[in-house]
Coordinates of C-alpha atoms in Angstrom, one line a residue:
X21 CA -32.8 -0.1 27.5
X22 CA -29.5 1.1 26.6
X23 CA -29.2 4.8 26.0
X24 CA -27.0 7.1 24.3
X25 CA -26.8 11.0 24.4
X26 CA -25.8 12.2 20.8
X27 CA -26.3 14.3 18.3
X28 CA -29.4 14.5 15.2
X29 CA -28.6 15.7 12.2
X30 CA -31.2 18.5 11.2
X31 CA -31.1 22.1 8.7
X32 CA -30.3 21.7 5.2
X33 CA -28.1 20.5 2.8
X34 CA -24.9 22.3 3.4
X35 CA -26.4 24.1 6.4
X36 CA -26.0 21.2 9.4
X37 CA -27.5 22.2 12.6
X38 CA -27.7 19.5 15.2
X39 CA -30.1 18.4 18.0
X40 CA -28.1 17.1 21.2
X41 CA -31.0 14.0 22.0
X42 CA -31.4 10.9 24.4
X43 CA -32.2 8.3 22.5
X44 CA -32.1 4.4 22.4
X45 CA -29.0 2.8 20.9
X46 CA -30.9 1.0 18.4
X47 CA -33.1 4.2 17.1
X48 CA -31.5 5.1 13.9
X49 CA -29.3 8.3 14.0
X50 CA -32.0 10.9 12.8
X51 CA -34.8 8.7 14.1
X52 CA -37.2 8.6 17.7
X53 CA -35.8 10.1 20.3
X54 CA -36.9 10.2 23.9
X55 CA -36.3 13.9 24.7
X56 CA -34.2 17.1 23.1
X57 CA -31.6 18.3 25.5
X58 CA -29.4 20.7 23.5
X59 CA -28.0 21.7 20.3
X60 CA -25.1 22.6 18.3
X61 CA -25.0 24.7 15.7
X62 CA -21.4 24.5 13.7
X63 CA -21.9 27.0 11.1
X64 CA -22.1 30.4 14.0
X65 CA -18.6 32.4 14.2
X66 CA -18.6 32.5 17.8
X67 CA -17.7 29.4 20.4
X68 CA -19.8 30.3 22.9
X69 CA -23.0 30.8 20.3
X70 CA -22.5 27.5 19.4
X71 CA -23.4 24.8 21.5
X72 CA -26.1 25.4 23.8
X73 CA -26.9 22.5 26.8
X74 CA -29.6 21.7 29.3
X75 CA -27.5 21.0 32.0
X76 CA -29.8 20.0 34.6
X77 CA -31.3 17.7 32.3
X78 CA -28.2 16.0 31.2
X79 CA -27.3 15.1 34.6
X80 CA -30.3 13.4 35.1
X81 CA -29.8 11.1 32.4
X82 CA -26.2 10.7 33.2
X83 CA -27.6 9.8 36.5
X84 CA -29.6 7.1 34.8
X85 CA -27.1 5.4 32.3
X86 CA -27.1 7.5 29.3
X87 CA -23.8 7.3 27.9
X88 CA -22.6 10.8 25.9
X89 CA -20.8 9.8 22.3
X90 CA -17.3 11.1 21.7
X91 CA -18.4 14.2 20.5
X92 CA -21.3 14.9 23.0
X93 CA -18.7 14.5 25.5
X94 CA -16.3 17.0 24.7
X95 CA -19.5 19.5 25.1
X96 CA -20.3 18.6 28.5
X97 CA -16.6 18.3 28.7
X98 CA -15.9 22.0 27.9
X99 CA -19.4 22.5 29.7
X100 CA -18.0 21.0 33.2
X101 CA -20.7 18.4 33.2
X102 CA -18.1 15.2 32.2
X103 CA -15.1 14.5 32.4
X104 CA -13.5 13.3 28.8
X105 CA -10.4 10.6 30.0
X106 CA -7.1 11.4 28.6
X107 CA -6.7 9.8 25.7
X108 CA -2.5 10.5 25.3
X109 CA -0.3 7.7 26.5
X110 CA 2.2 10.1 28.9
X111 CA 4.1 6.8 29.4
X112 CA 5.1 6.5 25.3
X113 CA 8.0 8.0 24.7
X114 CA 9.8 6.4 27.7
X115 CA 8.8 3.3 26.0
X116 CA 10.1 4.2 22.7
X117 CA 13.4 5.2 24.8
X118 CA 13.6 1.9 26.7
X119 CA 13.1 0.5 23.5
X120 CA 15.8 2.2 21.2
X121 CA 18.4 1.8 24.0
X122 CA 18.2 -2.2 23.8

């Protein structure tokens, strides 16, 4: 079983509010999940307010193979619990250099 920590869509229209959730890849976004591990609440004024994490929990499903979606993973990211890979290319504009020069 394949599993994916990422976020259910909950609170109403106009008024998101999201359940962080490890569930199966194949559940359907706002469907069965196996357990509730945080949530994120996008509409509060402060950053810290916002995103609240069960962090000995999460490692124990990192632990086992859950993978975190992009989003999930700048939490944990700005949480310390993952590291999110670079995603720039530092090697580009020397490219783009070499390249214009020829």
């Amino acid at each position: 079983m394949s599993l994916k920590i990422r976020l259910a869509r909950a609170g109403s229209k106009k008024r998101p509010y999201y359940h962080i959730v490890i569930a199966d890849v194949r559940s359907p976004r706002d469907g069965r999940f196996i357990e509730k591990v945080g949530a994120w609440n996008p509409m509060l004024p402060k950053d810290g307010e916002r995103v609240k994490l069960e962090a000995e929990r999460i490692q124990y499903w990192l632990g086992h193979g859950a993978r975190p979606t992009d989003r999930v993973l700048r939490f944990l990211d700005a949480a310390g619990l993952a590291k999110r890979p670079a995603r720039s290319n530092p090697n580009k504009a020397e490219e783009a250099a070499k390249a214009k020069a020829c």
